[in-house]
PDB file of C-alpha atoms in Angstrom:
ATOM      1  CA  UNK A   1     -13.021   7.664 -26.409  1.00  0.00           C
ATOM      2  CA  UNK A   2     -14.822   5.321 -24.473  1.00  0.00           C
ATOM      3  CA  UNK A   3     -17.857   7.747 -23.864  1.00  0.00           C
ATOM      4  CA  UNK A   4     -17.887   9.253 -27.503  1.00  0.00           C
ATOM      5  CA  UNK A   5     -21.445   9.695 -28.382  1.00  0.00           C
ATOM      6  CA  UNK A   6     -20.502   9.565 -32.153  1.00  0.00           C
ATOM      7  CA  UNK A   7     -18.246   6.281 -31.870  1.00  0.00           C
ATOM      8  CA  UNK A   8     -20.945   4.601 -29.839  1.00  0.00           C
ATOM      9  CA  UNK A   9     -24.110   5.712 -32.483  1.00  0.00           C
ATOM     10  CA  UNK A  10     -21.812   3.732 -34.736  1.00  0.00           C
ATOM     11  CA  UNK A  11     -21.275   0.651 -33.248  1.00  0.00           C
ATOM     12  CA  UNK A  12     -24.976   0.272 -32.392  1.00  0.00           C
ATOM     13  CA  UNK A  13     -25.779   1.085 -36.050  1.00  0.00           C
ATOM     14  CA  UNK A  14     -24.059  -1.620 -37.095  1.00  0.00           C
ATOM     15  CA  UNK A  15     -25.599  -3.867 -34.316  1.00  0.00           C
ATOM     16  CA  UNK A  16     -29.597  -2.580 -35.484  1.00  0.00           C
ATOM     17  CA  UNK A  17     -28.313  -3.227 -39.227  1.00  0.00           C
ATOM     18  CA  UNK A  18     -25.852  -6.102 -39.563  1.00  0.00           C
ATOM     19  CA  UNK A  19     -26.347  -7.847 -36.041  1.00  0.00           C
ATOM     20  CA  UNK A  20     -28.426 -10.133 -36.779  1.00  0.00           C
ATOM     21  CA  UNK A  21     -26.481 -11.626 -39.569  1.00  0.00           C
ATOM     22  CA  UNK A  22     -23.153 -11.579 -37.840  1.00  0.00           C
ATOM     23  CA  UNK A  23     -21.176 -14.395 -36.547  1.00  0.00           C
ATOM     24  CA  UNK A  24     -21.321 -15.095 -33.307  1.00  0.00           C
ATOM     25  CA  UNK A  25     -17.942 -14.216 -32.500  1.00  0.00           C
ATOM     26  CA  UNK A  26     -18.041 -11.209 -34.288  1.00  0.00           C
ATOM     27  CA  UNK A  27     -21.634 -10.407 -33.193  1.00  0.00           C
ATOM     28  CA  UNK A  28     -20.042 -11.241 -29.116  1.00  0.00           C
ATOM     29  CA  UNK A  29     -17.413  -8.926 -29.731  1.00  0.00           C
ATOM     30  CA  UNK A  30     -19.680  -6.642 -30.829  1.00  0.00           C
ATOM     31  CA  UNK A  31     -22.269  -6.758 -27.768  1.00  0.00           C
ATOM     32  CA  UNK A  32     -18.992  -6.688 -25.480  1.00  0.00           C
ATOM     33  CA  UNK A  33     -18.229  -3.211 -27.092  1.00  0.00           C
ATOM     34  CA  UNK A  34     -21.190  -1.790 -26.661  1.00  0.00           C
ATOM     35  CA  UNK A  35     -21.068  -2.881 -22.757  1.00  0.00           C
ATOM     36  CA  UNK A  36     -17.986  -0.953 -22.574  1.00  0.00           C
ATOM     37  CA  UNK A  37     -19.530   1.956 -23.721  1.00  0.00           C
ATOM     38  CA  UNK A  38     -21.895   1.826 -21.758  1.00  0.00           C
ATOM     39  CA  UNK A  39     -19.967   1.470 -18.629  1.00  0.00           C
ATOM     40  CA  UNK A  40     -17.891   4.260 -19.857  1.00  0.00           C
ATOM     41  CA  UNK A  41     -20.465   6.767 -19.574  1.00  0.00           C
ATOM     42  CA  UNK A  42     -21.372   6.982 -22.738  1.00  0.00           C
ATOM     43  CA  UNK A  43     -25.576   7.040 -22.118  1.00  0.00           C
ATOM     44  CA  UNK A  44     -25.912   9.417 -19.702  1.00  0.00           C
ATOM     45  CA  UNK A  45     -26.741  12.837 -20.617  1.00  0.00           C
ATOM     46  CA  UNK A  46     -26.708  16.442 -19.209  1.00  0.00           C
ATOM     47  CA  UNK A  47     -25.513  17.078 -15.771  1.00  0.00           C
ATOM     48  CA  UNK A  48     -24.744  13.093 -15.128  1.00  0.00           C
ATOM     49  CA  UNK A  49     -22.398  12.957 -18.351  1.00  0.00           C
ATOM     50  CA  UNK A  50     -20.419  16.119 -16.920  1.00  0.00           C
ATOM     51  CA  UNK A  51     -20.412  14.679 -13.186  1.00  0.00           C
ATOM     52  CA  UNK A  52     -19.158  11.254 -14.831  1.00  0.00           C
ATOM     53  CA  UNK A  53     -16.604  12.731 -16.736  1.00  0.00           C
ATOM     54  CA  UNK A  54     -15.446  15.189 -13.614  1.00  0.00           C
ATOM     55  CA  UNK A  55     -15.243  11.893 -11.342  1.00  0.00           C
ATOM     56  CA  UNK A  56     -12.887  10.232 -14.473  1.00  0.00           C
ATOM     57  CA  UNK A  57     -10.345  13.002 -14.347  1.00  0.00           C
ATOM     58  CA  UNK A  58     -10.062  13.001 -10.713  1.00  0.00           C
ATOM     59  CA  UNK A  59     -10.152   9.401 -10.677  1.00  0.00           C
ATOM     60  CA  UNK A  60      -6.987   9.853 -12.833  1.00  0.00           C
ATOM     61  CA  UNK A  61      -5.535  12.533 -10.956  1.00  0.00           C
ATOM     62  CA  UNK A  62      -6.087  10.733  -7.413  1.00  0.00           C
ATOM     63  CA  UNK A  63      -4.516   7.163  -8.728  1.00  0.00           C
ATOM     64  CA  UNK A  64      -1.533   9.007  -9.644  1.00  0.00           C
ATOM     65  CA  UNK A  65      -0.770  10.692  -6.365  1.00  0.00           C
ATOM     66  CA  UNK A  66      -1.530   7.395  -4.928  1.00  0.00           C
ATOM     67  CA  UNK A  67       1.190   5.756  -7.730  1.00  0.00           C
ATOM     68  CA  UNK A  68       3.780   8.715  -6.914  1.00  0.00           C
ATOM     69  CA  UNK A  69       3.472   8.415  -2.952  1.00  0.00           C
ATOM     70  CA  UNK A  70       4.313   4.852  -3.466  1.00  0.00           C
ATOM     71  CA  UNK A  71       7.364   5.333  -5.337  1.00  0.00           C
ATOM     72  CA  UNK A  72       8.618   8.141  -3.043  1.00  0.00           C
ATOM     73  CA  UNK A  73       8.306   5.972   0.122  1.00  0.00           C
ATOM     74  CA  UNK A  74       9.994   3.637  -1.989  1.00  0.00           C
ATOM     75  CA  UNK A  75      12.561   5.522  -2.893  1.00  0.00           C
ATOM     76  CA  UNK A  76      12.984   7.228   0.300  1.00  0.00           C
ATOM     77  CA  UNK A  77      13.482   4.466   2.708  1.00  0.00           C
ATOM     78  CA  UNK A  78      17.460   3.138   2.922  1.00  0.00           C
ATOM     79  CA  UNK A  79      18.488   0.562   5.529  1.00  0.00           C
ATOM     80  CA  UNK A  80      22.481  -0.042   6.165  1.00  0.00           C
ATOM     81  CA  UNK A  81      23.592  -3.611   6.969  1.00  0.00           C
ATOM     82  CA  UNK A  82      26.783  -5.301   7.328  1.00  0.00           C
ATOM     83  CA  UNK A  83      27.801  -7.982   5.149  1.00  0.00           C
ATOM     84  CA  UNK A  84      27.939 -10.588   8.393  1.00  0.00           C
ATOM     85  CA  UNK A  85      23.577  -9.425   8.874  1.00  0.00           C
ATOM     86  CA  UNK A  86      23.699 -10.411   5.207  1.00  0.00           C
ATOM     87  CA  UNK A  87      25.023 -14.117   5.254  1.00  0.00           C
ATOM     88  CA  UNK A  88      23.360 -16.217   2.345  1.00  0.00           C
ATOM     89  CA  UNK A  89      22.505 -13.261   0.499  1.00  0.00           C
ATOM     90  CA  UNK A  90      24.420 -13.789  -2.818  1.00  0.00           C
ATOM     91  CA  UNK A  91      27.422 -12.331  -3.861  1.00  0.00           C
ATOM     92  CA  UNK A  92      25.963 -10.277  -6.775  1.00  0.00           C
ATOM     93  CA  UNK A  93      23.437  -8.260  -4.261  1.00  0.00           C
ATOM     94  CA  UNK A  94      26.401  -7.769  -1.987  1.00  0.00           C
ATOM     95  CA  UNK A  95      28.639  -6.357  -4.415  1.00  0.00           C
ATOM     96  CA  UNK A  96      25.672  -3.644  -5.815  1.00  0.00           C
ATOM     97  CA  UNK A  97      24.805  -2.780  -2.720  1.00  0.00           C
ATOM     98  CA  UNK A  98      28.551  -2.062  -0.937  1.00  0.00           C
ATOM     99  CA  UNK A  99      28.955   1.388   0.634  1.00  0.00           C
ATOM    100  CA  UNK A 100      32.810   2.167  -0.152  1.00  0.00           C
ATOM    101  CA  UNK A 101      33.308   4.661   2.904  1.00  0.00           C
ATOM    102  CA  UNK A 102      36.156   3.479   3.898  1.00  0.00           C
ATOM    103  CA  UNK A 103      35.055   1.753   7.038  1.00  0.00           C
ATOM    104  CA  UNK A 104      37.139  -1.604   7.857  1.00  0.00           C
ATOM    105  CA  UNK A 105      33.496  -3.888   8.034  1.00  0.00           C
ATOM    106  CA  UNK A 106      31.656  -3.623   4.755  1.00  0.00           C
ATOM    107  CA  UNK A 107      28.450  -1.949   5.023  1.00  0.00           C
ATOM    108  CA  UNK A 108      25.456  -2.486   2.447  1.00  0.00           C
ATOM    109  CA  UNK A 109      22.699   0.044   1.547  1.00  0.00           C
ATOM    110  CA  UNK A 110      19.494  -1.748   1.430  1.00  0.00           C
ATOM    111  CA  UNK A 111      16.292  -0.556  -0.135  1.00  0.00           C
ATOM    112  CA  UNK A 112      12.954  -1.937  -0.954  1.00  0.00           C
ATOM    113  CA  UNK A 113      13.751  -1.849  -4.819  1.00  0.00           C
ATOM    114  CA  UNK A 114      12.886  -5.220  -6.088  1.00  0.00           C
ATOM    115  CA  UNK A 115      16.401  -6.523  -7.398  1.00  0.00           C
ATOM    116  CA  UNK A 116      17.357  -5.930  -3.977  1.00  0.00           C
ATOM    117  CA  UNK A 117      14.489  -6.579  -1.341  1.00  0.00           C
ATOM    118  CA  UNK A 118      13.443  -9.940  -3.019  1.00  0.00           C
ATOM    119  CA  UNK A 119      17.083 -11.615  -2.810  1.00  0.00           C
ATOM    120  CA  UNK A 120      17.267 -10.421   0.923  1.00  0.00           C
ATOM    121  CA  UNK A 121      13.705 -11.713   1.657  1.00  0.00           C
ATOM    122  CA  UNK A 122      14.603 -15.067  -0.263  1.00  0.00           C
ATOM    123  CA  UNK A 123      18.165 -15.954   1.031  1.00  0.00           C
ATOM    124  CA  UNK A 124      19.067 -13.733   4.140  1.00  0.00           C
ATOM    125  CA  UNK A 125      19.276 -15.718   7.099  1.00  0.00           C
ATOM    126  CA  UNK A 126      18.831 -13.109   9.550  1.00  0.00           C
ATOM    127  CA  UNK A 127      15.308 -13.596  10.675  1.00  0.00           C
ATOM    128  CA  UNK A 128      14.943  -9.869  12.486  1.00  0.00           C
ATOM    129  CA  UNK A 129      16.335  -8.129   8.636  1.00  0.00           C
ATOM    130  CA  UNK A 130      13.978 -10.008   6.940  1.00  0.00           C
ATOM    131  CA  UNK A 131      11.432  -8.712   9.430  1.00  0.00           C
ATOM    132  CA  UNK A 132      12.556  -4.887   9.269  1.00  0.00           C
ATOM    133  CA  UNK A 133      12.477  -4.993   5.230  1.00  0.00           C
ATOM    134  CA  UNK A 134       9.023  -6.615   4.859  1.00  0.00           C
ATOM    135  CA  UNK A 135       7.719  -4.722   7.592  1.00  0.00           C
ATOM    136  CA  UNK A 136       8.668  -1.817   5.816  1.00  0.00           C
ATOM    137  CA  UNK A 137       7.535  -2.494   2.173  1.00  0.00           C
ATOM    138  CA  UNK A 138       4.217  -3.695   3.371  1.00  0.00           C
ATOM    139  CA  UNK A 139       3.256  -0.356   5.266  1.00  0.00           C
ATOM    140  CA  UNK A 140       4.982   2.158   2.488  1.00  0.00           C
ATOM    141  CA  UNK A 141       2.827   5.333   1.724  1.00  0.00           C
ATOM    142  CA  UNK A 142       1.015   4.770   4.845  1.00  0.00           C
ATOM    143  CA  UNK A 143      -0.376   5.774   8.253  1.00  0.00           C
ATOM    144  CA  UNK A 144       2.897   4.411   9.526  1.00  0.00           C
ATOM    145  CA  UNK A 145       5.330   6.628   6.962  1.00  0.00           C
ATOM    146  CA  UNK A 146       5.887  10.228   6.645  1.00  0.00           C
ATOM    147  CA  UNK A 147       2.315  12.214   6.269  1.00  0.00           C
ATOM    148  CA  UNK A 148       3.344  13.832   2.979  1.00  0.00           C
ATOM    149  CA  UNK A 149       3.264  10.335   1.607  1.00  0.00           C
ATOM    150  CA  UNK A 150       0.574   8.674   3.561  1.00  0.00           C
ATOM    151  CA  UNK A 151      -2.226   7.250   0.841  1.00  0.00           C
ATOM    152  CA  UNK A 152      -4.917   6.692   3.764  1.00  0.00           C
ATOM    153  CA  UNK A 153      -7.214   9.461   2.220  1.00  0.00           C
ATOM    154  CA  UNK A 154      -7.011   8.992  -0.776  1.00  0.00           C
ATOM    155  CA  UNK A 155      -7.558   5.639  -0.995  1.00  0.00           C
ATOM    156  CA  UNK A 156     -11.046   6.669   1.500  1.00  0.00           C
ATOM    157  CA  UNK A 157     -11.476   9.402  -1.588  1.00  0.00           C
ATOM    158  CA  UNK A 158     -11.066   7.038  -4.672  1.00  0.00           C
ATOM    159  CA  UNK A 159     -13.455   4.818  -2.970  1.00  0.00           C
ATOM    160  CA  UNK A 160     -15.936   7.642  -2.382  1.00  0.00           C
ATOM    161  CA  UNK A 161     -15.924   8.708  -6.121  1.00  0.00           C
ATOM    162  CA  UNK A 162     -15.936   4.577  -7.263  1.00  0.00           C
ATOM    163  CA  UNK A 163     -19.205   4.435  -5.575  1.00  0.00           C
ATOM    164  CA  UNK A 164     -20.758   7.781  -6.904  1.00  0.00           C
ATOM    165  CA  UNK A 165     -19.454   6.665 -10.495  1.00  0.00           C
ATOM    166  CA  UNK A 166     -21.350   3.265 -10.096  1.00  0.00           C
ATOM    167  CA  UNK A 167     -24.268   5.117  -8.967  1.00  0.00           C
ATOM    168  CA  UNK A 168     -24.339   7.116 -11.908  1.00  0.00           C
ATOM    169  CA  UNK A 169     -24.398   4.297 -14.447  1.00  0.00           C
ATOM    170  CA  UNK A 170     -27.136   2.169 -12.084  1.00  0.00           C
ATOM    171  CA  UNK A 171     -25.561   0.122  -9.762  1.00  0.00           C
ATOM    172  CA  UNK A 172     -25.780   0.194  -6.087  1.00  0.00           C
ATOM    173  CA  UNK A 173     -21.842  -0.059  -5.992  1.00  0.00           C
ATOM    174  CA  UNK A 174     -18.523  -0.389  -7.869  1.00  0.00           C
ATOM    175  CA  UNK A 175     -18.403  -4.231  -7.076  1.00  0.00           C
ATOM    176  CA  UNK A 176     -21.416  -4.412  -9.420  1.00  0.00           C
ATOM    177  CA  UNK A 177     -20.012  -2.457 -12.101  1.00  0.00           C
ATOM    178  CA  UNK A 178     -16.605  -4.738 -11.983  1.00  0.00           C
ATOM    179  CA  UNK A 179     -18.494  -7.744 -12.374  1.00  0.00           C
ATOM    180  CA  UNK A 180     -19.853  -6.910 -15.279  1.00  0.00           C
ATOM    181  CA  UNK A 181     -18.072  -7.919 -17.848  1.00  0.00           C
ATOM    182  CA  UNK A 182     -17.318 -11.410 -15.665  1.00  0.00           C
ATOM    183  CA  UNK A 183     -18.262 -14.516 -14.834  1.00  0.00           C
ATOM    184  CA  UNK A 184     -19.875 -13.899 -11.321  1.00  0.00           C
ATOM    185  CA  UNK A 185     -22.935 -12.337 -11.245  1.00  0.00           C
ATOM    186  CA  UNK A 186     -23.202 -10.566  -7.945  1.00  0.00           C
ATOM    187  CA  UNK A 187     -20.369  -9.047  -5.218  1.00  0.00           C
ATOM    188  CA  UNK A 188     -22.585 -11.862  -2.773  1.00  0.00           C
ATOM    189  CA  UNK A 189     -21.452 -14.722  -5.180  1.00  0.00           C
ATOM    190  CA  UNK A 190     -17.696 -13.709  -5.020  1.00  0.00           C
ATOM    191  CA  UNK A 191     -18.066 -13.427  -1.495  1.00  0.00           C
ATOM    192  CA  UNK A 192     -19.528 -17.203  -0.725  1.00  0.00           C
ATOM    193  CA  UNK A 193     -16.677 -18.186  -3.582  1.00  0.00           C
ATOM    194  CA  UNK A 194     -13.946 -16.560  -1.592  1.00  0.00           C
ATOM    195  CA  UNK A 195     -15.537 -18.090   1.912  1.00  0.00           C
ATOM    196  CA  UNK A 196     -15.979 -21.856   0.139  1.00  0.00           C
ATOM    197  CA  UNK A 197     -12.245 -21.722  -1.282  1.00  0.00           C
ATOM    198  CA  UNK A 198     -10.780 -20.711   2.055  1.00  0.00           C
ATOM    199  CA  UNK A 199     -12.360 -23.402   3.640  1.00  0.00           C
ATOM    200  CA  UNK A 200     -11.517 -25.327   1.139  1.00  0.00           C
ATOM    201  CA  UNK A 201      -7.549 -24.208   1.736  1.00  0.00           C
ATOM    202  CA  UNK A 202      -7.222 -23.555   5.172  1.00  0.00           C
ATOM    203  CA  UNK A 203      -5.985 -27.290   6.063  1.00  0.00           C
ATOM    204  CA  UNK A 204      -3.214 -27.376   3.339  1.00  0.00           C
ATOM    205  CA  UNK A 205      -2.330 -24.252   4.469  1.00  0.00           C
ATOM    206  CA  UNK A 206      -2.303 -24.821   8.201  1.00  0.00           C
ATOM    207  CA  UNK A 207       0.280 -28.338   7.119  1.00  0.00           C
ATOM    208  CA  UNK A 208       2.131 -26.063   5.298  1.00  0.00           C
ATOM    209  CA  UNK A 209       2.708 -23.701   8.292  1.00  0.00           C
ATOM    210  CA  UNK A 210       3.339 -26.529  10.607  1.00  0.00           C
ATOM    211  CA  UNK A 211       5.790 -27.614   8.241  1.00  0.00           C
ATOM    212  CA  UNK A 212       7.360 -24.237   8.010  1.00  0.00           C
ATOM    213  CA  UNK A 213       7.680 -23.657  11.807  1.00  0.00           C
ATOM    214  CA  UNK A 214       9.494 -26.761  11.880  1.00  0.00           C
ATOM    215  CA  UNK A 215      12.060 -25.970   9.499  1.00  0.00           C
ATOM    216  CA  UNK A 216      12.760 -22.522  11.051  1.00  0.00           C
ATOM    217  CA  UNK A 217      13.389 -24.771  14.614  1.00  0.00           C
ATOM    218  CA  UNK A 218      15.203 -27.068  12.964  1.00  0.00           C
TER     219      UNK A 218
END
C-alpha cells in the first residue's frame, strides 16, 4: 500500500489543495505521510519501481528464514541439570522443568525459552550453568550452531539488498534512509552521539563492574 501510485496522487492532492490552510498538526501529519511514501517506493518508475518492489519481497522472504532459524535453534537446543546444579533457582522452574524418568536424583530439562532461561540466569548460583545457557542463547542460529540454521548469510544478504534499496530511493546507504524520519540528521551524528555517551558512561560502568567482581568474591 505504501507504494500505491493512486493512494499517494491523493494525499498530495490534498497537500497542493488544502495544505496550506491546514493545521499544523494535521498539515505535519500530512507531510510525514507523504515521506513514507516516498520511502516506500512510491516515485520511482519503470525498471527501479520493479527492482524496489523485487528487493521488498525478498526482504520479506529473507527476514523470515532469519526469524524461523532463530526459533529452531531455539527450540532445538535442551540442556539436562540436576536439581543440586540448580540451587536458588525457584521452586516453580524446578517443578516445570522435572524429567520423571525414574532416576533416584531429579534431573531438569533446560532450554533457552524465556520462562525458563531468565529465572536460571537470574537466581542459579552455579556460575559455569549460567555460563553454558548464555553462551548458548547468545550464539543461536549461528556460525557456532548447526549449518542448516546458521543466519551468517543471510544477514551478509539482507544487508546487501538494504543498501541497493537505499540506493534506489537516493541515499548512499540504509543508515540514511533510517534516519529519516528522526531526529539525527546523518549516520556521522549518531556515531559521535554513541562515542560522546560512552564516554560519558564508561566510569559508572567500570564502578559498577568493580562492584560486581566484588560481590561474586565475596
Amino acid at each position: 500500500m505504501g507504494a500505491n501510485e493512486a493512494l499517494f496522487a491523493k494525499y498530495k492532492a490534498v497537500m497542493a489543495a488544502q495544505g496550506d490552510r491546514l493545521s499544523a498538526p494535521r498539515r505535519q501529519v500530512l507531510k510525514h505521510a507523504i515521506r513514507n511514501f516516498v520511502l516506500s517506493g512510491a516515485e520511482l518508475q519503470g525498471e527501479a519501481r520493479a527492482r524496489y518492489a523485487a528487493i521488498q519481497e525478498r526482504s520479506a522472504e529473507l527476514q523470515q528464514q532469519f526469524s524461523e532459524h532463530v526459533l529452531d535453534a531455539t527450540d532445538g537446543w535442551s540442556h539436562i541439570a540436576t536439581t543440586e546444579e540448580l540451587a536458588g533457582v525457584p521452586q516453580d522452574v524446578l517443578d516445570a522443568t522435572r524429567l520423571d524418568d525414574g532416576g533416584k536424583e531429579a534431573q531438569h530439562r533446560l532450554t533457552l525459552h524465556f520462562p525458563v532461561y531468565l529465572p536460571v540466569m537470574q537466581y542459579a548460583e552455579d556460575r559455569a550453568l549460567r555460563e553454558t545457557i548464555y553462551r548458548e542463547s547468545a550464539t543461536r542460529a549461528s556460525e557456532f550452531g548447526k549449518p542448516e540454521w546458521d543466519n551468517t548469510r543471510l544477514i551478509s544478504r539482507i544487508l546487501h539488498l538494504r543498501r541497493e534499496d537505499a540506493r534506489l530511493l537516493g541515499y548512499a546507504n540504509f543508515a540514511e534512509v533510517s534516519l529519516v524520519p528522526k531526529m539525527a540528521r546523518t549516520p556521522g551524528q549518531v556515531a559521535e552521539f554513541l562515542r560522546d555517551l560512552a564516554a560519558r558512561a564508561r566510569p559508572f560502568a567500570e564502578r559498577d563492574l568493580a562492584e560486581l567482581r566484588a560481590f561474586a568474591r565475596e
